[in-house]
């Protein structure tokens, strides 16, 4: 799965206080190009922006699989080693996976549950600064 990863810096209402500057990262699914991804993000953020808004970077990110969980507050990026056996030859390929959860333990559990049909090994997992995955509408 290929996404556009956008880092944005803008002023946002941060509670009852005055607007504060935030730096956030979003993944855009289904965008045709970088402009399409930026337009999708700006459409979503428009009601929350007070003042300046700057897209700091936009790049492509690829994940083998994404496991969303609406109850999860954070996105965790895992590195999973896929194991395939062809005859007597064993091949290992490391792939990135995203899983949404509230805590690291929940993310590991959800990932193991979701990947149980694969012959794989969890190499690493870490919390990411990704705020959300948005879907481009065409």
mmCIF file of C-alpha atoms in Angstrom:
data_model
loop_
_atom_site.group_PDB
_atom_site.id
_atom_site.type_symbol
_atom_site.label_atom_id
_atom_site.label_comp_id
_atom_site.label_asym_id
_atom_site.label_seq_id
_atom_site.Cartn_x
_atom_site.Cartn_y
_atom_site.Cartn_z
ATOM 1 C CA UNK A 1 0.000 0.000 0.000
ATOM 2 C CA UNK A 2 1.415 3.342 -1.021
ATOM 3 C CA UNK A 3 0.554 6.525 0.868
ATOM 4 C CA UNK A 4 1.573 10.153 0.674
ATOM 5 C CA UNK A 5 3.089 11.213 4.002
ATOM 6 C CA UNK A 6 2.667 14.921 4.706
ATOM 7 C CA UNK A 7 4.299 16.897 7.512
ATOM 8 C CA UNK A 8 2.404 20.086 8.214
ATOM 9 C CA UNK A 9 3.072 22.989 10.609
ATOM 10 C CA UNK A 10 0.144 25.262 11.453
ATOM 11 C CA UNK A 11 -1.659 27.249 14.119
ATOM 12 C CA UNK A 12 -4.522 25.316 15.679
ATOM 13 C CA UNK A 13 -6.954 25.913 18.497
ATOM 14 C CA UNK A 14 -5.441 23.885 21.347
ATOM 15 C CA UNK A 15 -8.251 24.049 23.889
ATOM 16 C CA UNK A 16 -9.621 27.209 25.443
ATOM 17 C CA UNK A 17 -6.278 28.984 25.133
ATOM 18 C CA UNK A 18 -5.081 31.026 22.205
ATOM 19 C CA UNK A 19 -4.140 29.111 19.077
ATOM 20 C CA UNK A 20 -0.862 27.232 19.316
ATOM 21 C CA UNK A 21 1.537 26.009 16.658
ATOM 22 C CA UNK A 22 1.480 22.277 16.011
ATOM 23 C CA UNK A 23 3.539 19.974 13.809
ATOM 24 C CA UNK A 24 1.635 16.933 12.608
ATOM 25 C CA UNK A 25 2.089 14.057 10.196
ATOM 26 C CA UNK A 26 -0.739 12.594 8.129
ATOM 27 C CA UNK A 27 -0.896 9.733 5.652
ATOM 28 C CA UNK A 28 -3.089 10.205 2.594
ATOM 29 C CA UNK A 29 -4.452 7.076 0.926
ATOM 30 C CA UNK A 30 -5.608 7.069 -2.676
ATOM 31 C CA UNK A 31 -4.079 10.385 -3.758
ATOM 32 C CA UNK A 32 -3.059 10.500 -7.411
ATOM 33 C CA UNK A 33 -0.097 12.809 -6.841
ATOM 34 C CA UNK A 34 1.426 15.162 -4.258
ATOM 35 C CA UNK A 35 -0.940 18.035 -5.138
ATOM 36 C CA UNK A 36 -3.959 15.770 -4.702
ATOM 37 C CA UNK A 37 -2.612 14.631 -1.313
ATOM 38 C CA UNK A 38 -2.036 18.220 -0.143
ATOM 39 C CA UNK A 39 -5.529 19.272 -1.290
ATOM 40 C CA UNK A 40 -7.066 16.372 0.634
ATOM 41 C CA UNK A 41 -5.174 17.329 3.790
ATOM 42 C CA UNK A 42 -6.004 21.038 3.521
ATOM 43 C CA UNK A 43 -9.706 20.209 3.061
ATOM 44 C CA UNK A 44 -9.647 18.172 6.276
ATOM 45 C CA UNK A 45 -7.626 20.698 8.297
ATOM 46 C CA UNK A 46 -9.304 23.892 7.063
ATOM 47 C CA UNK A 47 -11.784 24.171 9.991
ATOM 48 C CA UNK A 48 -8.940 23.866 12.526
ATOM 49 C CA UNK A 49 -6.384 26.262 11.013
ATOM 50 C CA UNK A 50 -5.926 29.694 12.601
ATOM 51 C CA UNK A 51 -3.353 31.741 10.717
ATOM 52 C CA UNK A 52 -0.409 30.265 8.851
ATOM 53 C CA UNK A 53 -0.228 26.743 7.527
ATOM 54 C CA UNK A 54 2.911 25.315 5.937
ATOM 55 C CA UNK A 55 3.437 21.919 4.346
ATOM 56 C CA UNK A 56 6.979 21.066 5.392
ATOM 57 C CA UNK A 57 7.352 17.876 3.374
ATOM 58 C CA UNK A 58 5.476 15.405 1.260
ATOM 59 C CA UNK A 59 6.844 11.983 0.403
ATOM 60 C CA UNK A 60 5.652 8.535 -0.521
ATOM 61 C CA UNK A 61 5.507 5.852 2.158
ATOM 62 C CA UNK A 62 4.855 2.198 1.523
ATOM 63 C CA UNK A 63 3.502 -0.381 3.954
ATOM 64 C CA UNK A 64 2.939 -4.093 3.468
ATOM 65 C CA UNK A 65 -0.263 -3.902 5.493
ATOM 66 C CA UNK A 66 -2.230 -1.413 7.632
ATOM 67 C CA UNK A 67 -4.356 -2.530 10.568
ATOM 68 C CA UNK A 68 -6.662 0.293 11.733
ATOM 69 C CA UNK A 69 -8.568 0.212 15.023
ATOM 70 C CA UNK A 70 -11.032 3.060 15.585
ATOM 71 C CA UNK A 71 -10.568 2.742 19.345
ATOM 72 C CA UNK A 72 -6.785 3.159 19.012
ATOM 73 C CA UNK A 73 -5.316 6.591 19.660
ATOM 74 C CA UNK A 74 -1.832 6.057 18.189
ATOM 75 C CA UNK A 75 -0.204 4.530 15.139
ATOM 76 C CA UNK A 76 2.656 2.090 15.609
ATOM 77 C CA UNK A 77 5.084 1.180 12.871
ATOM 78 C CA UNK A 78 6.376 -2.357 12.991
ATOM 79 C CA UNK A 79 9.113 -4.060 11.044
ATOM 80 C CA UNK A 80 8.079 -7.623 10.277
ATOM 81 C CA UNK A 81 10.287 -10.243 8.683
ATOM 82 C CA UNK A 82 8.294 -12.376 6.241
ATOM 83 C CA UNK A 83 9.581 -15.930 5.882
ATOM 84 C CA UNK A 84 8.988 -17.945 2.709
ATOM 85 C CA UNK A 85 10.268 -21.414 1.941
ATOM 86 C CA UNK A 86 10.715 -22.476 -1.672
ATOM 87 C CA UNK A 87 11.840 -26.075 -1.723
ATOM 88 C CA UNK A 88 14.781 -26.136 0.667
ATOM 89 C CA UNK A 89 15.589 -22.425 0.362
ATOM 90 C CA UNK A 90 14.336 -20.078 3.079
ATOM 91 C CA UNK A 91 13.911 -16.411 2.152
ATOM 92 C CA UNK A 92 13.409 -13.582 4.623
ATOM 93 C CA UNK A 93 12.128 -10.169 3.634
ATOM 94 C CA UNK A 94 11.655 -7.264 6.040
ATOM 95 C CA UNK A 95 8.482 -5.215 5.489
ATOM 96 C CA UNK A 96 6.929 -2.221 7.309
ATOM 97 C CA UNK A 97 3.440 -2.560 8.813
ATOM 98 C CA UNK A 98 1.188 -0.001 10.564
ATOM 99 C CA UNK A 99 -1.109 -0.881 13.444
ATOM 100 C CA UNK A 100 -3.387 1.431 15.441
ATOM 101 C CA UNK A 101 -3.677 0.929 19.200
ATOM 102 C CA UNK A 102 -3.744 2.742 22.548
ATOM 103 C CA UNK A 103 -0.597 1.219 24.026
ATOM 104 C CA UNK A 104 2.459 -0.651 22.813
ATOM 105 C CA UNK A 105 1.274 -3.953 24.325
ATOM 106 C CA UNK A 106 -2.068 -3.581 22.521
ATOM 107 C CA UNK A 107 -0.266 -2.891 19.253
ATOM 108 C CA UNK A 108 1.898 -6.009 19.593
ATOM 109 C CA UNK A 109 -1.137 -8.138 20.447
ATOM 110 C CA UNK A 110 -3.205 -6.745 17.543
ATOM 111 C CA UNK A 111 -0.314 -7.221 15.132
ATOM 112 C CA UNK A 112 0.231 -10.834 16.203
ATOM 113 C CA UNK A 113 -3.500 -11.506 15.822
ATOM 114 C CA UNK A 114 -3.678 -9.879 12.393
ATOM 115 C CA UNK A 115 -0.523 -11.532 11.059
ATOM 116 C CA UNK A 116 -1.159 -15.032 12.455
ATOM 117 C CA UNK A 117 -1.874 -16.419 8.969
ATOM 118 C CA UNK A 118 1.598 -15.331 7.790
ATOM 119 C CA UNK A 119 4.873 -17.045 8.537
ATOM 120 C CA UNK A 120 6.625 -14.008 9.996
ATOM 121 C CA UNK A 121 8.595 -12.625 12.903
ATOM 122 C CA UNK A 122 8.179 -9.237 14.613
ATOM 123 C CA UNK A 123 11.544 -7.454 14.441
ATOM 124 C CA UNK A 124 10.675 -4.054 15.918
ATOM 125 C CA UNK A 125 7.731 -1.825 16.780
ATOM 126 C CA UNK A 126 7.577 1.841 17.772
ATOM 127 C CA UNK A 127 5.019 4.597 18.244
ATOM 128 C CA UNK A 128 4.885 7.040 15.325
ATOM 129 C CA UNK A 129 3.940 10.729 15.184
ATOM 130 C CA UNK A 130 1.263 9.943 12.543
ATOM 131 C CA UNK A 131 -1.985 11.637 13.559
ATOM 132 C CA UNK A 132 -4.364 9.993 11.103
ATOM 133 C CA UNK A 133 -4.794 8.302 7.745
ATOM 134 C CA UNK A 134 -7.029 10.297 5.418
ATOM 135 C CA UNK A 135 -8.616 8.990 2.223
ATOM 136 C CA UNK A 136 -8.524 11.108 -0.917
ATOM 137 C CA UNK A 137 -11.890 11.425 -2.637
ATOM 138 C CA UNK A 138 -12.035 11.682 -6.409
#
